[in-house]
Amino acid sequence: MTPSRESRRACKHLLAGLLGPSGPEVTCEDCFANLDVYVERELAGDGADVLVPGMRAHLEGCPACAEEHDSLRDLIARDTGGRI
Ligand SMILES: [Zn+2]
């Protein structure tokens, strides 16, 4: 019951190629699980990268998560009156 499993694997494979084996590894599952908290912290300027280490590297290496991140950030920014 996980139809997107294959695309997530492909995404992780792409990330591994960009970061190499020694980078902090955030999977797409981790990324989606932490995305709302991460974006809230990011908009608040409150240590998003400390809270979720490796998240930024994942977003830079993963177009799917980056797009999700951007739309969520836009949504939250709108909810909070556009303060970024
Ligand atoms: Zn991803």
PDB file of N, CA, C and O and ligand atoms in Angstrom:
ATOM      1  N   MET A   1       0.827  -1.220   0.000  1.00  0.00           N
ATOM      2  CA  MET A   1       0.000   0.000   0.000  1.00  0.00           C
ATOM      3  C   MET A   1       0.863   1.273   0.000  1.00  0.00           C
ATOM      4  O   MET A   1       0.533   2.253   0.596  1.00  0.00           O
ATOM      5  N   THR A   2       2.021   1.189  -0.656  1.00  0.00           N
ATOM      6  CA  THR A   2       2.862   2.384  -0.765  1.00  0.00           C
ATOM      7  C   THR A   2       3.243   2.601  -2.229  1.00  0.00           C
ATOM      8  O   THR A   2       4.324   2.239  -2.652  1.00  0.00           O
ATOM      9  N   PRO A   3       2.314   3.157  -2.997  1.00  0.00           N
ATOM     10  CA  PRO A   3       2.519   3.300  -4.445  1.00  0.00           C
ATOM     11  C   PRO A   3       3.704   4.185  -4.809  1.00  0.00           C
ATOM     12  O   PRO A   3       4.247   4.053  -5.891  1.00  0.00           O
ATOM     13  N   SER A   4       4.104   5.092  -3.926  1.00  0.00           N
ATOM     14  CA  SER A   4       5.181   6.016  -4.287  1.00  0.00           C
ATOM     15  C   SER A   4       6.546   5.513  -3.827  1.00  0.00           C
ATOM     16  O   SER A   4       7.522   6.235  -3.903  1.00  0.00           O
ATOM     17  N   ARG A   5       6.600   4.278  -3.329  1.00  0.00           N
ATOM     18  CA  ARG A   5       7.854   3.751  -2.812  1.00  0.00           C
ATOM     19  C   ARG A   5       8.979   3.790  -3.859  1.00  0.00           C
ATOM     20  O   ARG A   5      10.094   4.172  -3.560  1.00  0.00           O
ATOM     21  N   GLU A   6       8.636   3.424  -5.094  1.00  0.00           N
ATOM     22  CA  GLU A   6       9.675   3.373  -6.124  1.00  0.00           C
ATOM     23  C   GLU A   6      10.242   4.760  -6.413  1.00  0.00           C
ATOM     24  O   GLU A   6      11.437   4.928  -6.566  1.00  0.00           O
ATOM     25  N   SER A   7       9.380   5.782  -6.489  1.00  0.00           N
ATOM     26  CA  SER A   7       9.881   7.117  -6.781  1.00  0.00           C
ATOM     27  C   SER A   7      10.694   7.647  -5.606  1.00  0.00           C
ATOM     28  O   SER A   7      11.654   8.385  -5.783  1.00  0.00           O
ATOM     29  N   ARG A   8      10.326   7.246  -4.393  1.00  0.00           N
ATOM     30  CA  ARG A   8      11.120   7.681  -3.241  1.00  0.00           C
ATOM     31  C   ARG A   8      12.506   7.055  -3.278  1.00  0.00           C
ATOM     32  O   ARG A   8      13.490   7.690  -2.975  1.00  0.00           O
ATOM     33  N   ARG A   9      12.541   5.789  -3.677  1.00  0.00           N
ATOM     34  CA  ARG A   9      13.849   5.128  -3.774  1.00  0.00           C
ATOM     35  C   ARG A   9      14.711   5.821  -4.817  1.00  0.00           C
ATOM     36  O   ARG A   9      15.895   6.041  -4.607  1.00  0.00           O
ATOM     37  N   ALA A  10      14.098   6.166  -5.937  1.00  0.00           N
ATOM     38  CA  ALA A  10      14.835   6.837  -7.003  1.00  0.00           C
ATOM     39  C   ALA A  10      15.359   8.176  -6.506  1.00  0.00           C
ATOM     40  O   ALA A  10      16.497   8.552  -6.767  1.00  0.00           O
ATOM     41  N   CYS A  11      14.526   8.872  -5.747  1.00  0.00           N
ATOM     42  CA  CYS A  11      14.901  10.175  -5.216  1.00  0.00           C
ATOM     43  C   CYS A  11      16.082  10.041  -4.263  1.00  0.00           C
ATOM     44  O   CYS A  11      17.029  10.801  -4.318  1.00  0.00           O
ATOM     45  N   LYS A  12      16.021   9.030  -3.386  1.00  0.00           N
ATOM     46  CA  LYS A  12      17.094   8.820  -2.431  1.00  0.00           C
ATOM     47  C   LYS A  12      18.389   8.465  -3.146  1.00  0.00           C
ATOM     48  O   LYS A  12      19.460   8.873  -2.742  1.00  0.00           O
ATOM     49  N   HIS A  13      18.243   7.715  -4.219  1.00  0.00           N
ATOM     50  CA  HIS A  13      19.413   7.335  -5.001  1.00  0.00           C
ATOM     51  C   HIS A  13      20.080   8.579  -5.579  1.00  0.00           C
ATOM     52  O   HIS A  13      21.296   8.739  -5.548  1.00  0.00           O
ATOM     53  N   LEU A  14      19.288   9.491  -6.078  1.00  0.00           N
ATOM     54  CA  LEU A  14      19.803  10.737  -6.624  1.00  0.00           C
ATOM     55  C   LEU A  14      20.537  11.527  -5.549  1.00  0.00           C
ATOM     56  O   LEU A  14      21.630  12.033  -5.765  1.00  0.00           O
ATOM     57  N   LEU A  15      19.941  11.602  -4.382  1.00  0.00           N
ATOM     58  CA  LEU A  15      20.551  12.333  -3.273  1.00  0.00           C
ATOM     59  C   LEU A  15      21.890  11.726  -2.891  1.00  0.00           C
ATOM     60  O   LEU A  15      22.866  12.434  -2.698  1.00  0.00           O
ATOM     61  N   ALA A  16      21.936  10.421  -2.797  1.00  0.00           N
ATOM     62  CA  ALA A  16      23.177   9.749  -2.414  1.00  0.00           C
ATOM     63  C   ALA A  16      24.281  10.075  -3.407  1.00  0.00           C
ATOM     64  O   ALA A  16      25.439  10.253  -3.035  1.00  0.00           O
ATOM     65  N   GLY A  17      23.913  10.181  -4.687  1.00  0.00           N
ATOM     66  CA  GLY A  17      24.890  10.525  -5.693  1.00  0.00           C
ATOM     67  C   GLY A  17      25.431  11.934  -5.513  1.00  0.00           C
ATOM     68  O   GLY A  17      26.592  12.206  -5.775  1.00  0.00           O
ATOM     69  N   LEU A  18      24.608  12.830  -5.024  1.00  0.00           N
ATOM     70  CA  LEU A  18      25.030  14.213  -4.845  1.00  0.00           C
ATOM     71  C   LEU A  18      25.838  14.405  -3.570  1.00  0.00           C
ATOM     72  O   LEU A  18      26.790  15.165  -3.538  1.00  0.00           O
ATOM     73  N   LEU A  19      25.439  13.729  -2.525  1.00  0.00           N
ATOM     74  CA  LEU A  19      26.064  13.969  -1.222  1.00  0.00           C
ATOM     75  C   LEU A  19      27.250  13.063  -0.954  1.00  0.00           C
ATOM     76  O   LEU A  19      28.132  13.416  -0.193  1.00  0.00           O
ATOM     77  N   GLY A  20      27.233  11.884  -1.544  1.00  0.00           N
ATOM     78  CA  GLY A  20      28.242  10.904  -1.176  1.00  0.00           C
ATOM     79  C   GLY A  20      27.832  10.238   0.123  1.00  0.00           C
ATOM     80  O   GLY A  20      26.904  10.689   0.788  1.00  0.00           O
ATOM     81  N   PRO A  21      28.513   9.167   0.474  1.00  0.00           N
ATOM     82  CA  PRO A  21      28.109   8.347   1.611  1.00  0.00           C
ATOM     83  C   PRO A  21      28.333   9.009   2.962  1.00  0.00           C
ATOM     84  O   PRO A  21      27.769   8.574   3.962  1.00  0.00           O
ATOM     85  N   SER A  22      29.127  10.076   3.026  1.00  0.00           N
ATOM     86  CA  SER A  22      29.483  10.627   4.338  1.00  0.00           C
ATOM     87  C   SER A  22      28.548  11.734   4.810  1.00  0.00           C
ATOM     88  O   SER A  22      28.610  12.160   5.945  1.00  0.00           O
ATOM     89  N   GLY A  23      27.661  12.232   3.920  1.00  0.00           N
ATOM     90  CA  GLY A  23      26.782  13.336   4.299  1.00  0.00           C
ATOM     91  C   GLY A  23      25.700  12.886   5.257  1.00  0.00           C
ATOM     92  O   GLY A  23      25.399  11.703   5.340  1.00  0.00           O
ATOM     93  N   PRO A  24      25.118  13.835   6.001  1.00  0.00           N
ATOM     94  CA  PRO A  24      23.985  13.490   6.851  1.00  0.00           C
ATOM     95  C   PRO A  24      22.826  13.065   5.978  1.00  0.00           C
ATOM     96  O   PRO A  24      22.514  13.749   5.008  1.00  0.00           O
ATOM     97  N   GLU A  25      22.222  11.937   6.300  1.00  0.00           N
ATOM     98  CA  GLU A  25      21.235  11.396   5.379  1.00  0.00           C
ATOM     99  C   GLU A  25      19.815  11.615   5.882  1.00  0.00           C
ATOM    100  O   GLU A  25      19.432  11.112   6.928  1.00  0.00           O
ATOM    101  N   VAL A  26      19.080  12.397   5.136  1.00  0.00           N
ATOM    102  CA  VAL A  26      17.653  12.571   5.379  1.00  0.00           C
ATOM    103  C   VAL A  26      16.931  11.931   4.207  1.00  0.00           C
ATOM    104  O   VAL A  26      17.153  12.314   3.063  1.00  0.00           O
ATOM    105  N   THR A  27      16.109  10.939   4.474  1.00  0.00           N
ATOM    106  CA  THR A  27      15.345  10.315   3.395  1.00  0.00           C
ATOM    107  C   THR A  27      14.138  11.185   3.071  1.00  0.00           C
ATOM    108  O   THR A  27      13.785  12.099   3.825  1.00  0.00           O
ATOM    109  N   CYS A  28      13.491  10.888   1.951  1.00  0.00           N
ATOM    110  CA  CYS A  28      12.290  11.624   1.588  1.00  0.00           C
ATOM    111  C   CYS A  28      11.205  11.426   2.653  1.00  0.00           C
ATOM    112  O   CYS A  28      10.430  12.336   2.935  1.00  0.00           O
ATOM    113  N   GLU A  29      11.167  10.248   3.256  1.00  0.00           N
ATOM    114  CA  GLU A  29      10.196  10.010   4.318  1.00  0.00           C
ATOM    115  C   GLU A  29      10.475  10.912   5.517  1.00  0.00           C
ATOM    116  O   GLU A  29       9.569  11.535   6.062  1.00  0.00           O
ATOM    117  N   ASP A  30      11.738  10.997   5.916  1.00  0.00           N
ATOM    118  CA  ASP A  30      12.120  11.904   7.003  1.00  0.00           C
ATOM    119  C   ASP A  30      11.782  13.339   6.632  1.00  0.00           C
ATOM    120  O   ASP A  30      11.301  14.126   7.454  1.00  0.00           O
ATOM    121  N   CYS A  31      12.078  13.656   5.386  1.00  0.00           N
ATOM    122  CA  CYS A  31      11.865  15.005   4.902  1.00  0.00           C
ATOM    123  C   CYS A  31      10.397  15.411   5.020  1.00  0.00           C
ATOM    124  O   CYS A  31      10.070  16.441   5.609  1.00  0.00           O
ATOM    125  N   PHE A  32       9.514  14.546   4.509  1.00  0.00           N
ATOM    126  CA  PHE A  32       8.085  14.859   4.569  1.00  0.00           C
ATOM    127  C   PHE A  32       7.582  14.884   6.004  1.00  0.00           C
ATOM    128  O   PHE A  32       6.736  15.696   6.366  1.00  0.00           O
ATOM    129  N   ALA A  33       8.120  13.991   6.829  1.00  0.00           N
ATOM    130  CA  ALA A  33       7.679  13.926   8.225  1.00  0.00           C
ATOM    131  C   ALA A  33       8.025  15.202   8.990  1.00  0.00           C
ATOM    132  O   ALA A  33       7.297  15.614   9.885  1.00  0.00           O
ATOM    133  N   ASN A  34       9.138  15.826   8.621  1.00  0.00           N
ATOM    134  CA  ASN A  34       9.612  16.997   9.364  1.00  0.00           C
ATOM    135  C   ASN A  34       9.358  18.315   8.658  1.00  0.00           C
ATOM    136  O   ASN A  34       9.705  19.373   9.183  1.00  0.00           O
ATOM    137  N   LEU A  35       8.763  18.238   7.467  1.00  0.00           N
ATOM    138  CA  LEU A  35       8.686  19.425   6.621  1.00  0.00           C
ATOM    139  C   LEU A  35       7.906  20.576   7.273  1.00  0.00           C
ATOM    140  O   LEU A  35       8.339  21.720   7.230  1.00  0.00           O
ATOM    141  N   ASP A  36       6.786  20.259   7.920  1.00  0.00           N
ATOM    142  CA  ASP A  36       5.976  21.343   8.492  1.00  0.00           C
ATOM    143  C   ASP A  36       6.715  22.044   9.633  1.00  0.00           C
ATOM    144  O   ASP A  36       6.747  23.272   9.710  1.00  0.00           O
ATOM    145  N   VAL A  37       7.346  21.249  10.479  1.00  0.00           N
ATOM    146  CA  VAL A  37       8.110  21.828  11.589  1.00  0.00           C
ATOM    147  C   VAL A  37       9.293  22.634  11.063  1.00  0.00           C
ATOM    148  O   VAL A  37       9.576  23.736  11.528  1.00  0.00           O
ATOM    149  N   TYR A  38       9.947  22.066  10.074  1.00  0.00           N
ATOM    150  CA  TYR A  38      11.116  22.716   9.489  1.00  0.00           C
ATOM    151  C   TYR A  38      10.749  24.080   8.905  1.00  0.00           C
ATOM    152  O   TYR A  38      11.428  25.084   9.142  1.00  0.00           O
ATOM    153  N   VAL A  39       9.651  24.109   8.148  1.00  0.00           N
ATOM    154  CA  VAL A  39       9.232  25.357   7.507  1.00  0.00           C
ATOM    155  C   VAL A  39       8.825  26.397   8.548  1.00  0.00           C
ATOM    156  O   VAL A  39       9.155  27.575   8.429  1.00  0.00           O
ATOM    157  N   GLU A  40       8.147  25.949   9.601  1.00  0.00           N
ATOM    158  CA  GLU A  40       7.759  26.886  10.664  1.00  0.00           C
ATOM    159  C   GLU A  40       8.991  27.510  11.309  1.00  0.00           C
ATOM    160  O   GLU A  40       9.050  28.726  11.547  1.00  0.00           O
ATOM    161  N   ARG A  41       9.961  26.682  11.611  1.00  0.00           N
ATOM    162  CA  ARG A  41      11.206  27.185  12.202  1.00  0.00           C
ATOM    163  C   ARG A  41      11.941  28.108  11.238  1.00  0.00           C
ATOM    164  O   ARG A  41      12.517  29.125  11.632  1.00  0.00           O
ATOM    165  N   GLU A  42      11.937  27.707   9.970  1.00  0.00           N
ATOM    166  CA  GLU A  42      12.632  28.485   8.954  1.00  0.00           C
ATOM    167  C   GLU A  42      12.018  29.883   8.831  1.00  0.00           C
ATOM    168  O   GLU A  42      12.726  30.885   8.790  1.00  0.00           O
ATOM    169  N   LEU A  43      10.708  29.942   8.803  1.00  0.00           N
ATOM    170  CA  LEU A  43      10.019  31.224   8.684  1.00  0.00           C
ATOM    171  C   LEU A  43      10.222  32.062   9.937  1.00  0.00           C
ATOM    172  O   LEU A  43      10.279  33.287   9.874  1.00  0.00           O
ATOM    173  N   ALA A  44      10.356  31.402  11.077  1.00  0.00           N
ATOM    174  CA  ALA A  44      10.576  32.112  12.337  1.00  0.00           C
ATOM    175  C   ALA A  44      12.047  32.484  12.521  1.00  0.00           C
ATOM    176  O   ALA A  44      12.399  33.202  13.448  1.00  0.00           O
ATOM    177  N   GLY A  45      12.899  31.977  11.638  1.00  0.00           N
ATOM    178  CA  GLY A  45      14.334  32.217  11.763  1.00  0.00           C
ATOM    179  C   GLY A  45      14.897  31.571  13.011  1.00  0.00           C
ATOM    180  O   GLY A  45      15.792  32.082  13.669  1.00  0.00           O
ATOM    181  N   ASP A  46      14.358  30.407  13.346  1.00  0.00           N
ATOM    182  CA  ASP A  46      14.648  29.786  14.641  1.00  0.00           C
ATOM    183  C   ASP A  46      15.278  28.397  14.487  1.00  0.00           C
ATOM    184  O   ASP A  46      14.706  27.390  14.871  1.00  0.00           O
ATOM    185  N   GLY A  47      16.464  28.372  13.903  1.00  0.00           N
ATOM    186  CA  GLY A  47      17.271  27.156  13.938  1.00  0.00           C
ATOM    187  C   GLY A  47      16.680  25.937  13.255  1.00  0.00           C
ATOM    188  O   GLY A  47      16.790  24.829  13.756  1.00  0.00           O
ATOM    189  N   ALA A  48      16.078  26.147  12.080  1.00  0.00           N
ATOM    190  CA  ALA A  48      15.504  25.015  11.358  1.00  0.00           C
ATOM    191  C   ALA A  48      16.558  23.953  11.040  1.00  0.00           C
ATOM    192  O   ALA A  48      16.300  22.758  11.145  1.00  0.00           O
ATOM    193  N   ASP A  49      17.745  24.394  10.671  1.00  0.00           N
ATOM    194  CA  ASP A  49      18.785  23.444  10.272  1.00  0.00           C
ATOM    195  C   ASP A  49      19.412  22.726  11.462  1.00  0.00           C
ATOM    196  O   ASP A  49      20.009  21.670  11.316  1.00  0.00           O
ATOM    197  N   VAL A  50      19.262  23.331  12.658  1.00  0.00           N
ATOM    198  CA  VAL A  50      19.714  22.652  13.864  1.00  0.00           C
ATOM    199  C   VAL A  50      18.693  21.580  14.266  1.00  0.00           C
ATOM    200  O   VAL A  50      19.047  20.482  14.686  1.00  0.00           O
ATOM    201  N   LEU A  51      17.441  21.910  14.081  1.00  0.00           N
ATOM    202  CA  LEU A  51      16.361  20.984  14.441  1.00  0.00           C
ATOM    203  C   LEU A  51      16.379  19.742  13.561  1.00  0.00           C
ATOM    204  O   LEU A  51      16.214  18.623  14.049  1.00  0.00           O
ATOM    205  N   VAL A  52      16.564  19.952  12.252  1.00  0.00           N
ATOM    206  CA  VAL A  52      16.580  18.835  11.314  1.00  0.00           C
ATOM    207  C   VAL A  52      17.866  18.879  10.490  1.00  0.00           C
ATOM    208  O   VAL A  52      17.873  19.367   9.370  1.00  0.00           O
ATOM    209  N   PRO A  53      18.962  18.382  11.038  1.00  0.00           N
ATOM    210  CA  PRO A  53      20.235  18.404  10.308  1.00  0.00           C
ATOM    211  C   PRO A  53      20.150  17.592   9.017  1.00  0.00           C
ATOM    212  O   PRO A  53      19.555  16.522   9.002  1.00  0.00           O
ATOM    213  N   GLY A  54      20.710  18.131   7.949  1.00  0.00           N
ATOM    214  CA  GLY A  54      20.697  17.416   6.687  1.00  0.00           C
ATOM    215  C   GLY A  54      19.486  17.737   5.818  1.00  0.00           C
ATOM    216  O   GLY A  54      19.430  17.358   4.657  1.00  0.00           O
ATOM    217  N   MET A  55      18.520  18.437   6.406  1.00  0.00           N
ATOM    218  CA  MET A  55      17.298  18.753   5.666  1.00  0.00           C
ATOM    219  C   MET A  55      17.578  19.659   4.471  1.00  0.00           C
ATOM    220  O   MET A  55      17.086  19.415   3.370  1.00  0.00           O
ATOM    221  N   ARG A  56      18.394  20.684   4.692  1.00  0.00           N
ATOM    222  CA  ARG A  56      18.665  21.626   3.606  1.00  0.00           C
ATOM    223  C   ARG A  56      19.398  20.926   2.456  1.00  0.00           C
ATOM    224  O   ARG A  56      19.082  21.147   1.290  1.00  0.00           O
ATOM    225  N   ALA A  57      20.343  20.084   2.811  1.00  0.00           N
ATOM    226  CA  ALA A  57      21.068  19.338   1.785  1.00  0.00           C
ATOM    227  C   ALA A  57      20.109  18.452   0.999  1.00  0.00           C
ATOM    228  O   ALA A  57      20.216  18.327  -0.220  1.00  0.00           O
ATOM    229  N   HIS A  58      19.150  17.862   1.711  1.00  0.00           N
ATOM    230  CA  HIS A  58      18.176  17.021   1.022  1.00  0.00           C
ATOM    231  C   HIS A  58      17.331  17.857   0.064  1.00  0.00           C
ATOM    232  O   HIS A  58      17.111  17.477  -1.081  1.00  0.00           O
ATOM    233  N   LEU A  59      16.876  19.009   0.520  1.00  0.00           N
ATOM    234  CA  LEU A  59      16.038  19.866  -0.324  1.00  0.00           C
ATOM    235  C   LEU A  59      16.805  20.336  -1.554  1.00  0.00           C
ATOM    236  O   LEU A  59      16.241  20.459  -2.642  1.00  0.00           O
ATOM    237  N   GLU A  60      18.093  20.597  -1.389  1.00  0.00           N
ATOM    238  CA  GLU A  60      18.901  21.048  -2.524  1.00  0.00           C
ATOM    239  C   GLU A  60      19.138  19.920  -3.523  1.00  0.00           C
ATOM    240  O   GLU A  60      19.324  20.165  -4.712  1.00  0.00           O
ATOM    241  N   GLY A  61      19.113  18.681  -3.033  1.00  0.00           N
ATOM    242  CA  GLY A  61      19.380  17.554  -3.915  1.00  0.00           C
ATOM    243  C   GLY A  61      18.148  16.837  -4.413  1.00  0.00           C
ATOM    244  O   GLY A  61      18.246  15.921  -5.220  1.00  0.00           O
ATOM    245  N   CYS A  62      16.961  17.234  -3.910  1.00  0.00           N
ATOM    246  CA  CYS A  62      15.749  16.496  -4.222  1.00  0.00           C
ATOM    247  C   CYS A  62      14.654  17.443  -4.710  1.00  0.00           C
ATOM    248  O   CYS A  62      13.983  18.088  -3.901  1.00  0.00           O
ATOM    249  N   PRO A  63      14.467  17.547  -6.022  1.00  0.00           N
ATOM    250  CA  PRO A  63      13.478  18.472  -6.592  1.00  0.00           C
ATOM    251  C   PRO A  63      12.061  18.236  -6.064  1.00  0.00           C
ATOM    252  O   PRO A  63      11.308  19.188  -5.873  1.00  0.00           O
ATOM    253  N   ALA A  64      11.706  16.969  -5.837  1.00  0.00           N
ATOM    254  CA  ALA A  64      10.346  16.669  -5.380  1.00  0.00           C
ATOM    255  C   ALA A  64      10.088  17.276  -4.003  1.00  0.00           C
ATOM    256  O   ALA A  64       9.065  17.927  -3.770  1.00  0.00           O
ATOM    257  N   CYS A  65      11.023  17.080  -3.078  1.00  0.00           N
ATOM    258  CA  CYS A  65      10.869  17.624  -1.738  1.00  0.00           C
ATOM    259  C   CYS A  65      11.020  19.141  -1.737  1.00  0.00           C
ATOM    260  O   CYS A  65      10.355  19.838  -0.985  1.00  0.00           O
ATOM    261  N   ALA A  66      11.879  19.658  -2.601  1.00  0.00           N
ATOM    262  CA  ALA A  66      12.068  21.099  -2.681  1.00  0.00           C
ATOM    263  C   ALA A  66      10.766  21.780  -3.114  1.00  0.00           C
ATOM    264  O   ALA A  66      10.388  22.827  -2.586  1.00  0.00           O
ATOM    265  N   GLU A  67      10.073  21.150  -4.052  1.00  0.00           N
ATOM    266  CA  GLU A  67       8.810  21.706  -4.523  1.00  0.00           C
ATOM    267  C   GLU A  67       7.765  21.672  -3.407  1.00  0.00           C
ATOM    268  O   GLU A  67       7.025  22.632  -3.188  1.00  0.00           O
ATOM    269  N   GLU A  68       7.748  20.549  -2.683  1.00  0.00           N
ATOM    270  CA  GLU A  68       6.835  20.411  -1.549  1.00  0.00           C
ATOM    271  C   GLU A  68       7.141  21.465  -0.488  1.00  0.00           C
ATOM    272  O   GLU A  68       6.257  22.108   0.063  1.00  0.00           O
ATOM    273  N   HIS A  69       8.408  21.658  -0.238  1.00  0.00           N
ATOM    274  CA  HIS A  69       8.879  22.657   0.729  1.00  0.00           C
ATOM    275  C   HIS A  69       8.447  24.062   0.321  1.00  0.00           C
ATOM    276  O   HIS A  69       7.928  24.829   1.127  1.00  0.00           O
ATOM    277  N   ASP A  70       8.638  24.398  -0.948  1.00  0.00           N
ATOM    278  CA  ASP A  70       8.294  25.731  -1.427  1.00  0.00           C
ATOM    279  C   ASP A  70       6.804  26.013  -1.296  1.00  0.00           C
ATOM    280  O   ASP A  70       6.407  27.095  -0.851  1.00  0.00           O
ATOM    281  N   SER A  71       5.981  25.011  -1.669  1.00  0.00           N
ATOM    282  CA  SER A  71       4.546  25.260  -1.623  1.00  0.00           C
ATOM    283  C   SER A  71       4.053  25.339  -0.175  1.00  0.00           C
ATOM    284  O   SER A  71       3.196  26.154   0.144  1.00  0.00           O
ATOM    285  N   LEU A  72       4.640  24.517   0.697  1.00  0.00           N
ATOM    286  CA  LEU A  72       4.257  24.580   2.107  1.00  0.00           C
ATOM    287  C   LEU A  72       4.685  25.910   2.728  1.00  0.00           C
ATOM    288  O   LEU A  72       3.943  26.524   3.491  1.00  0.00           O
ATOM    289  N   ARG A  73       5.864  26.366   2.358  1.00  0.00           N
ATOM    290  CA  ARG A  73       6.359  27.644   2.880  1.00  0.00           C
ATOM    291  C   ARG A  73       5.465  28.792   2.415  1.00  0.00           C
ATOM    292  O   ARG A  73       5.124  29.687   3.194  1.00  0.00           O
ATOM    293  N   ASP A  74       5.080  28.755   1.141  1.00  0.00           N
ATOM    294  CA  ASP A  74       4.169  29.784   0.627  1.00  0.00           C
ATOM    295  C   ASP A  74       2.864  29.778   1.392  1.00  0.00           C
ATOM    296  O   ASP A  74       2.318  30.827   1.748  1.00  0.00           O
ATOM    297  N   LEU A  75       2.361  28.571   1.638  1.00  0.00           N
ATOM    298  CA  LEU A  75       1.083  28.419   2.333  1.00  0.00           C
ATOM    299  C   LEU A  75       1.161  28.983   3.748  1.00  0.00           C
ATOM    300  O   LEU A  75       0.305  29.762   4.175  1.00  0.00           O
ATOM    301  N   ILE A  76       2.199  28.623   4.473  1.00  0.00           N
ATOM    302  CA  ILE A  76       2.348  29.089   5.852  1.00  0.00           C
ATOM    303  C   ILE A  76       2.640  30.575   5.892  1.00  0.00           C
ATOM    304  O   ILE A  76       2.114  31.308   6.731  1.00  0.00           O
ATOM    305  N   ALA A  77       3.442  31.055   4.943  1.00  0.00           N
ATOM    306  CA  ALA A  77       3.751  32.480   4.886  1.00  0.00           C
ATOM    307  C   ALA A  77       2.476  33.286   4.676  1.00  0.00           C
ATOM    308  O   ALA A  77       2.281  34.342   5.271  1.00  0.00           O
ATOM    309  N   ARG A  78       1.599  32.770   3.857  1.00  0.00           N
ATOM    310  CA  ARG A  78       0.325  33.436   3.592  1.00  0.00           C
ATOM    311  C   ARG A  78      -0.535  33.443   4.863  1.00  0.00           C
ATOM    312  O   ARG A  78      -1.144  34.447   5.211  1.00  0.00           O
ATOM    313  N   ASP A  79      -0.564  32.308   5.540  1.00  0.00           N
ATOM    314  CA  ASP A  79      -1.346  32.191   6.781  1.00  0.00           C
ATOM    315  C   ASP A  79      -0.873  33.164   7.846  1.00  0.00           C
ATOM    316  O   ASP A  79      -1.653  33.643   8.654  1.00  0.00           O
ATOM    317  N   THR A  80       0.434  33.424   7.862  1.00  0.00           N
ATOM    318  CA  THR A  80       0.981  34.273   8.919  1.00  0.00           C
ATOM    319  C   THR A  80       1.157  35.703   8.447  1.00  0.00           C
ATOM    320  O   THR A  80       1.902  36.469   9.044  1.00  0.00           O
ATOM    321  N   GLY A  81       0.494  36.084   7.346  1.00  0.00           N
ATOM    322  CA  GLY A  81       0.519  37.461   6.893  1.00  0.00           C
ATOM    323  C   GLY A  81       1.736  37.799   6.046  1.00  0.00           C
ATOM    324  O   GLY A  81       2.087  38.960   5.927  1.00  0.00           O
ATOM    325  N   GLY A  82       2.386  36.798   5.477  1.00  0.00           N
ATOM    326  CA  GLY A  82       3.481  37.039   4.559  1.00  0.00           C
ATOM    327  C   GLY A  82       4.789  37.427   5.219  1.00  0.00           C
ATOM    328  O   GLY A  82       5.708  37.866   4.543  1.00  0.00           O
ATOM    329  N   ARG A  83       4.880  37.256   6.528  1.00  0.00           N
ATOM    330  CA  ARG A  83       6.154  37.570   7.178  1.00  0.00           C
ATOM    331  C   ARG A  83       7.136  36.414   6.978  1.00  0.00           C
ATOM    332  O   ARG A  83       6.880  35.302   7.425  1.00  0.00           O
ATOM    333  N   ILE A  84       8.241  36.719   6.308  1.00  0.00           N
ATOM    334  CA  ILE A  84       9.265  35.704   6.120  1.00  0.00           C
ATOM    335  C   ILE A  84      10.566  36.205   6.741  1.00  0.00           C
ATOM    336  O   ILE A  84      10.978  37.312   6.468  1.00  0.00           O
TER     337      ILE A  84
HETATM  338 ZN    ZN B   1      13.293  13.976  -1.190  1.00  0.00          ZN
END
